[in-house]
Protein backbone atom coordinates (compact mmCIF):
# COMPACT_ATOMS: atom_id res chain seq x y z
CA MET A 1 72.04 -6.41 131.69
CA ALA A 2 74.85 -8.26 129.95
CA SER A 3 73.23 -11.61 130.46
CA SER A 4 69.99 -10.25 129.06
CA ASP A 5 71.75 -8.93 125.95
CA SER A 6 73.55 -12.20 125.41
CA THR A 7 70.31 -14.10 125.76
CA SER A 8 68.63 -11.89 123.16
CA GLU A 9 71.61 -12.31 120.83
CA GLY A 10 71.45 -16.07 121.29
CA SER A 11 67.74 -16.13 120.60
CA SER A 12 68.28 -14.11 117.43
CA LYS A 13 70.87 -16.62 116.25
CA VAL A 14 68.49 -19.49 116.89
CA LEU A 15 65.75 -17.77 114.89
CA ALA A 16 68.18 -17.00 112.09
CA THR A 17 69.42 -20.57 111.72
CA TYR A 18 66.13 -22.34 112.46
CA PRO A 19 64.78 -22.97 108.95
CA ASN A 20 68.08 -24.04 107.36
CA ASN A 21 69.88 -25.77 110.21
CA LEU A 22 67.18 -27.63 112.10
CA THR A 23 68.89 -29.78 114.71
CA ASN A 24 67.46 -32.85 116.39
CA ASN A 25 66.74 -30.82 119.51
CA ASN A 26 64.75 -28.27 117.50
CA GLN A 27 62.80 -31.04 115.80
CA PHE A 28 61.95 -32.46 119.22
CA PHE A 29 60.88 -29.01 120.37
CA VAL A 30 58.45 -28.70 117.44
CA TRP A 31 56.97 -32.12 118.11
CA ARG A 32 56.56 -31.21 121.76
CA GLU A 33 54.52 -28.16 120.69
CA PHE A 34 52.17 -30.51 118.81
CA VAL A 35 51.80 -32.78 121.83
CA TRP A 36 51.31 -29.92 124.28
CA GLY A 37 48.74 -28.29 122.01
CA ALA A 38 46.80 -31.54 121.66
CA ILE A 39 46.71 -32.13 125.43
CA ALA A 40 45.79 -28.52 126.17
CA GLY A 41 43.06 -28.44 123.50
CA ALA A 42 41.45 -31.65 124.72
CA PHE A 43 41.65 -30.46 128.33
CA GLY A 44 39.91 -27.18 127.53
CA GLU A 45 37.17 -28.91 125.52
CA GLY A 46 36.51 -31.51 128.21
CA MET A 47 36.21 -28.90 130.94
CA MET A 48 33.91 -26.53 129.05
CA HIS A 49 31.80 -28.92 126.95
CA PRO A 50 28.51 -28.35 128.87
CA ILE A 51 28.63 -24.63 128.08
CA ASP A 52 29.28 -25.43 124.42
CA THR A 53 26.18 -27.64 124.45
CA ILE A 54 24.05 -24.74 125.69
CA LYS A 55 25.52 -22.44 123.04
CA THR A 56 24.82 -24.93 120.24
CA ARG A 57 21.23 -25.44 121.34
CA ILE A 58 20.57 -21.71 121.62
CA GLN A 59 21.95 -21.05 118.14
CA SER A 60 20.05 -23.93 116.53
CA GLN A 61 16.64 -23.69 118.24
CA ALA A 62 15.20 -21.37 115.56
CA ILE A 63 15.83 -23.85 112.73
CA LEU A 64 14.70 -26.88 114.73
CA THR A 65 11.37 -25.55 115.99
CA GLY A 66 10.66 -22.58 113.74
CA SER A 67 9.68 -20.56 116.81
CA ARG A 68 10.75 -16.96 117.23
CA ASN A 69 10.38 -17.17 121.00
CA GLN A 70 13.99 -18.01 121.71
CA LYS A 71 15.01 -19.40 125.09
CA SER A 72 17.55 -17.55 127.19
CA VAL A 73 20.70 -19.13 128.59
CA LEU A 74 19.08 -19.95 131.95
CA GLN A 75 15.94 -21.29 130.29
CA MET A 76 18.01 -23.54 128.02
CA ILE A 77 20.03 -24.85 130.97
CA ARG A 78 16.79 -25.68 132.75
CA THR A 79 15.39 -27.39 129.63
CA VAL A 80 18.46 -29.58 129.13
CA TRP A 81 18.50 -30.56 132.79
CA THR A 82 14.77 -31.36 132.85
CA THR A 83 14.68 -33.38 129.64
CA ASP A 84 18.13 -35.02 129.56
CA SER A 85 19.57 -34.58 133.08
CA LEU A 86 23.37 -34.36 133.43
CA ALA A 87 24.06 -36.61 130.44
CA GLY A 88 22.46 -34.08 128.13
CA PHE A 89 25.17 -31.53 128.84
CA TYR A 90 27.88 -34.01 127.80
CA ARG A 91 26.33 -35.29 124.57
CA GLY A 92 28.94 -35.13 121.80
CA LEU A 93 31.89 -35.03 124.19
CA THR A 94 33.90 -37.73 122.37
CA PRO A 95 33.89 -36.10 118.92
CA GLY A 96 34.45 -32.75 120.62
CA ILE A 97 37.63 -33.96 122.33
CA THR A 98 38.79 -35.76 119.17
CA GLY A 99 38.45 -32.57 117.14
CA SER A 100 40.18 -30.53 119.84
CA LEU A 101 43.13 -32.93 119.90
CA ALA A 102 43.72 -32.34 116.18
CA THR A 103 43.10 -28.61 116.33
CA GLY A 104 45.23 -28.04 119.43
CA ALA A 105 48.13 -30.02 118.00
CA THR A 106 48.22 -28.24 114.66
CA TYR A 107 47.39 -24.85 116.20
CA PHE A 108 50.30 -24.68 118.63
CA GLY A 109 52.70 -26.89 116.67
CA VAL A 110 52.34 -24.99 113.43
CA ILE A 111 52.27 -21.62 115.19
CA GLU A 112 55.78 -22.00 116.61
CA SER A 113 57.40 -23.32 113.43
CA THR A 114 55.51 -20.91 111.14
CA LYS A 115 56.30 -17.89 113.31
CA LYS A 116 60.02 -18.69 113.17
CA TRP A 117 59.94 -19.25 109.41
CA ILE A 118 58.03 -16.00 108.72
CA GLU A 119 60.26 -13.95 111.00
CA HIS A 120 63.35 -15.31 109.24
CA SER A 121 62.30 -15.38 105.58
CA HIS A 122 59.93 -12.39 105.64
CA PRO A 123 61.12 -9.93 108.31
CA ASN A 124 58.63 -7.32 107.07
CA LEU A 125 55.80 -9.63 108.17
CA GLY A 126 57.18 -10.01 111.68
CA GLY A 127 55.34 -9.15 114.88
CA HIS A 128 51.54 -9.31 114.89
CA TRP A 129 51.29 -10.26 111.22
CA ALA A 130 53.48 -13.30 111.82
CA HIS A 131 51.31 -14.33 114.75
CA PHE A 132 48.08 -13.86 112.77
CA ILE A 133 49.29 -15.84 109.74
CA ALA A 134 50.73 -18.62 111.91
CA GLY A 135 47.49 -18.99 113.86
CA ALA A 136 45.40 -19.01 110.68
CA ILE A 137 47.57 -21.67 109.00
CA GLY A 138 47.55 -23.88 112.10
CA ASP A 139 43.78 -23.78 112.41
CA THR A 140 43.24 -24.37 108.68
CA LEU A 141 45.29 -27.58 108.78
CA GLY A 142 43.40 -28.80 111.84
CA SER A 143 40.05 -28.19 110.12
CA PHE A 144 40.35 -31.36 108.03
CA VAL A 145 39.83 -33.42 111.18
CA TYR A 146 38.00 -30.83 113.24
CA VAL A 147 35.06 -30.12 110.90
CA PRO A 148 33.68 -33.70 110.68
CA CYS A 149 34.05 -34.00 114.46
CA GLU A 150 32.25 -30.68 114.87
CA VAL A 151 29.35 -31.78 112.66
CA ILE A 152 28.92 -34.99 114.66
CA LYS A 153 29.33 -33.22 118.00
CA GLN A 154 26.78 -30.51 117.31
CA ARG A 155 24.14 -32.87 115.98
CA MET A 156 24.55 -35.06 119.05
CA GLN A 157 24.33 -31.97 121.27
CA VAL A 158 21.00 -30.80 119.86
CA GLN A 159 19.57 -34.32 119.98
CA GLY A 160 20.11 -34.92 123.67
CA THR A 161 18.68 -38.27 124.75
CA ARG A 162 16.83 -40.57 122.36
CA LYS A 163 13.54 -39.86 124.14
CA HIS A 164 13.99 -36.10 123.82
CA TRP A 165 14.95 -36.22 120.14
CA THR A 166 12.00 -38.47 119.31
CA SER A 167 9.61 -36.09 121.03
CA VAL A 168 11.12 -33.11 119.16
CA VAL A 169 10.77 -34.85 115.80
CA LEU A 170 7.15 -35.86 116.45
CA LYS A 171 6.16 -32.54 118.00
CA ASP A 172 7.63 -30.35 115.30
CA GLY A 173 7.03 -32.63 112.34
CA ALA A 174 4.27 -30.32 111.17
CA HIS A 175 6.84 -27.58 110.53
CA MET A 176 8.76 -29.72 108.06
CA LYS A 177 8.37 -28.97 104.40
CA HIS A 178 7.17 -31.69 102.05
CA GLY A 179 9.97 -34.12 101.15
CA MET A 180 12.30 -32.77 103.85
CA ASN A 181 13.98 -35.54 105.83
CA THR A 182 15.73 -35.15 109.14
CA TYR A 183 18.59 -37.30 110.34
CA GLY A 184 18.12 -40.17 112.77
CA TYR A 185 19.30 -40.47 116.33
CA TYR A 186 23.04 -40.96 116.86
CA SER A 187 24.07 -43.40 119.58
CA GLY A 188 27.78 -42.58 119.39
CA MET A 189 30.55 -40.93 117.41
CA PHE A 190 31.36 -43.87 115.14
CA GLN A 191 27.70 -44.66 114.40
CA ALA A 192 27.02 -41.00 113.69
CA GLY A 193 29.96 -40.73 111.29
CA CYS A 194 28.94 -43.87 109.40
CA SER A 195 25.32 -42.72 109.24
CA ILE A 196 26.20 -39.27 107.88
CA TRP A 197 28.64 -40.78 105.36
CA LYS A 198 26.04 -43.30 104.18
CA GLU A 199 23.26 -40.72 103.80
CA GLN A 200 25.20 -37.71 102.54
CA GLY A 201 28.76 -38.79 101.81
CA PRO A 202 31.76 -36.49 102.38
CA LYS A 203 29.51 -33.48 101.80
CA GLY A 204 27.59 -34.33 104.96
CA LEU A 205 30.66 -34.72 107.15
CA TYR A 206 32.12 -31.48 105.82
CA ALA A 207 28.88 -29.51 106.02
CA GLY A 208 29.64 -25.88 106.76
CA TYR A 209 33.35 -26.37 106.03
CA TRP A 210 33.89 -22.96 104.46
CA SER A 211 31.82 -21.25 107.13
CA THR A 212 33.98 -23.01 109.72
CA LEU A 213 37.11 -21.60 108.09
CA ALA A 214 35.42 -18.19 107.84
CA ARG A 215 34.99 -18.36 111.61
CA ASP A 216 38.14 -20.14 112.74
CA VAL A 217 40.79 -18.52 110.54
CA PRO A 218 40.10 -14.99 111.81
CA PHE A 219 39.45 -16.34 115.32
CA ALA A 220 42.73 -18.24 115.43
CA GLY A 221 44.66 -15.32 113.99
CA LEU A 222 43.01 -12.81 116.30
CA MET A 223 43.53 -14.93 119.41
CA VAL A 224 47.26 -15.36 118.81
CA THR A 225 47.59 -11.69 117.87
CA PHE A 226 45.71 -10.52 120.97
CA TYR A 227 47.63 -12.92 123.21
CA GLU A 228 51.03 -11.76 121.97
CA ALA A 229 49.90 -8.12 122.12
CA PHE A 230 48.67 -8.53 125.71
CA LYS A 231 52.00 -10.13 126.65
CA ASN A 232 53.87 -7.17 125.17
CA MET A 233 51.53 -4.77 126.99
CA THR A 234 52.19 -6.63 130.24
CA VAL A 235 55.96 -6.31 129.81
CA TYR A 236 55.62 -2.64 128.87
CA GLY A 237 53.32 -1.93 131.82
CA LYS A 238 55.68 -3.66 134.24
CA GLN A 239 58.62 -1.61 132.99
CA LYS A 240 56.67 1.62 133.31
CA LEU A 241 55.06 0.96 136.70
CA PHE A 242 57.89 -1.01 138.33
CA PRO A 243 61.09 0.01 136.50
CA ASN A 244 63.46 -1.23 139.22
CA SER A 245 61.58 -4.39 140.14
CA ASP A 246 62.99 -7.87 139.46
CA VAL A 247 59.63 -9.58 140.01
CA GLN A 248 58.77 -11.95 137.16
CA LEU A 249 55.19 -13.07 136.46
CA ASN A 250 54.86 -16.84 136.27
CA SER A 251 54.37 -17.80 132.61
CA SER A 252 51.51 -20.23 133.37
CA VAL A 253 49.67 -17.55 135.39
CA GLU A 254 50.27 -15.10 132.56
CA GLY A 255 48.90 -17.64 130.09
CA LEU A 256 45.83 -18.16 132.27
CA PHE A 257 44.82 -14.49 132.41
CA LEU A 258 46.00 -13.25 129.04
CA GLY A 259 44.84 -16.36 127.19
CA GLY A 260 41.36 -16.03 128.65
CA LEU A 261 41.16 -12.37 127.71
CA ALA A 262 42.39 -13.02 124.16
CA GLY A 263 40.01 -15.94 123.70
CA GLY A 264 36.95 -14.08 124.99
CA LEU A 265 37.53 -11.02 122.81
CA SER A 266 38.20 -13.11 119.70
CA ALA A 267 35.12 -15.26 120.39
CA TYR A 268 32.78 -12.29 120.57
CA LEU A 269 34.05 -10.71 117.35
CA THR A 270 33.58 -13.97 115.41
CA THR A 271 30.16 -14.94 116.83
CA PRO A 272 28.22 -14.20 113.58
CA PHE A 273 30.43 -16.68 111.72
CA ASP A 274 29.79 -19.23 114.46
CA VAL A 275 26.01 -18.83 114.18
CA VAL A 276 26.10 -19.44 110.42
CA LYS A 277 28.44 -22.43 110.81
CA THR A 278 26.30 -24.05 113.50
CA ARG A 279 23.07 -23.76 111.53
CA LEU A 280 24.62 -25.10 108.34
CA GLN A 281 26.03 -28.10 110.20
CA VAL A 282 22.93 -28.88 112.24
CA GLN A 283 20.30 -28.01 109.57
CA GLY A 284 16.78 -27.84 110.97
CA LYS A 285 13.43 -29.32 110.21
CA ALA A 286 11.59 -26.01 110.09
CA ILE A 287 14.25 -23.94 108.29
CA ARG A 288 17.06 -25.05 106.00
CA TYR A 289 19.80 -23.17 104.21
CA SER A 290 21.23 -23.84 100.76
CA GLY A 291 24.57 -22.25 101.53
CA TRP A 292 26.54 -19.63 103.42
CA SER A 293 25.05 -16.57 101.71
CA ASP A 294 21.53 -17.98 102.01
CA ALA A 295 22.04 -18.55 105.75
CA VAL A 296 23.36 -15.02 106.31
CA HIS A 297 20.47 -13.51 104.34
CA LYS A 298 17.73 -15.47 106.12
CA ILE A 299 19.16 -14.91 109.59
CA TRP A 300 19.52 -11.19 108.98
CA VAL A 301 16.01 -10.82 107.51
CA THR A 302 14.18 -12.87 110.14
CA GLU A 303 16.25 -12.19 113.27
CA GLY A 304 18.38 -9.12 112.54
CA LEU A 305 21.64 -8.26 114.30
CA ARG A 306 20.50 -10.06 117.44
CA GLY A 307 20.21 -13.29 115.49
CA MET A 308 23.73 -12.92 114.11
CA PHE A 309 25.11 -12.64 117.65
CA ARG A 310 22.85 -15.31 119.15
CA GLY A 311 24.70 -17.46 121.66
CA SER A 312 27.47 -14.89 122.14
CA ILE A 313 27.21 -15.03 125.95
CA PRO A 314 27.73 -18.80 126.29
CA ARG A 315 30.33 -18.63 123.50
CA ILE A 316 32.34 -16.04 125.41
CA THR A 317 31.71 -17.91 128.66
CA TRP A 318 33.11 -21.03 126.98
CA TYR A 319 36.15 -19.44 125.38
CA ILE A 320 37.42 -17.34 128.29
CA PRO A 321 38.13 -20.29 130.62
CA ALA A 322 38.85 -22.73 127.75
CA SER A 323 41.45 -20.40 126.22
CA ALA A 324 42.81 -19.56 129.66
CA LEU A 325 43.25 -23.24 130.56
CA THR A 326 44.72 -24.03 127.14
CA PHE A 327 47.35 -21.27 127.20
CA MET A 328 48.11 -21.98 130.86
CA ALA A 329 48.68 -25.67 130.11
CA VAL A 330 50.92 -24.90 127.15
CA GLU A 331 52.98 -22.32 129.06
CA LEU A 332 53.29 -24.68 132.03
CA LEU A 333 54.47 -27.54 129.83
CA ARG A 334 56.91 -25.27 128.02
CA GLU A 335 58.29 -23.91 131.27
CA THR A 336 58.63 -27.38 132.82
CA PHE A 337 60.41 -28.97 129.86
CA ASN A 338 62.56 -25.92 129.17
CA LYS A 339 63.80 -26.07 132.76
CA LYS A 340 64.65 -29.74 132.31
CA ASP A 341 66.49 -28.97 129.08
CA SER A 342 68.40 -26.14 130.74
CA SER A 343 69.36 -28.38 133.68
CA SER A 344 70.60 -31.13 131.37
CA LYS A 345 72.61 -28.63 129.33
CA LEU A 346 74.18 -27.17 132.46
CA ALA A 347 75.03 -30.65 133.68
CA GLY A 348 76.63 -31.44 130.33
CA SER A 349 78.64 -28.23 130.30
CA SER A 350 79.82 -28.80 133.88
CA SER A 351 81.08 -32.26 133.09
CA SER A 352 82.90 -31.04 130.00
CA VAL A 353 84.58 -28.25 131.96
CA SER A 354 85.79 -30.67 134.64
CA VAL A 355 87.22 -32.95 131.99
CA ASP A 356 88.99 -30.04 130.33
CA LYS A 357 90.48 -28.99 133.62
CA LYS A 358 91.62 -32.49 134.31
CA ASP A 359 93.22 -32.80 130.89
CA SER A 360 94.95 -29.49 131.22
CA SER A 361 96.36 -30.38 134.63
CA LEU A 362 97.72 -33.61 133.30
CA GLN A 363 99.33 -31.80 130.43
CA GLU A 364 100.96 -29.40 132.80
CA VAL A 365 102.35 -32.24 134.85
């Protein structure tokens, strides 16, 4: 019990001195959070990209074809496999990973430093509010890199192979309004970025920027809030059910389960924002939107509540394992490096003690 109290007291002192007396070790810790977040974000995106492709196609099929007969998840999987084979599921992977690197780095890096600053300078905003604000700030900063990557990724996802995109354009050309131009086929991330910049400028690369923030700021805040709340619930439940037990849950295992749960719940609640964002960024040939409010109005009028939550199943399916893997990776990296830091500190303290003893013995002699 004493060691636990001393640890808590030490942690409180670290939090109290963090903003004003940032040591080199603390600076290194913050930079490690950025690196861990980037690695974890890219890992989660790479593993779950095929599911994201299905989600994007389901959400955008109404504006590309103008048909109200929407394909289900299984039907869309079958369509992608038939028309584009395995490569179709991984279209847009490079911009997806690039965006996730930026988002993961800022998300976890800013979260740790912002949480400490809020808890110190604004104690009344501590707890869940600190977690929500930190997550929102981290995701907002990452959006400057993430949004252009997201625009490129999603357009490449709906295109599939060159043969498939050409057939879609020719087949559904009759649905296009007079004077409405669609974008050409993108062979890669760099070519797509240059093409969008040339045709539409910064406005094209940042299409749906505000709708992205409308989705990601509450999502990021909710996910961190839920994750921290679930961790507190786990500790509370363990104390209630096993009051005399010394069993400790591995932090990476805890991150896997609780991160997945937090990500899935947050993903479902923010699905309507994701639908609007996707359609603004992809923009169809049959239906186009002039802005966020226009998109919300048209989706609600033509498709109702079901349209607002279209793609929620693959979105949740994507975020549960992606969030689980991301939080697991971060907790594992934290645990590994913290153990190394603790070992090095113990080694340093042991050597200093031995020297002190040696000096004292010499003085006695």
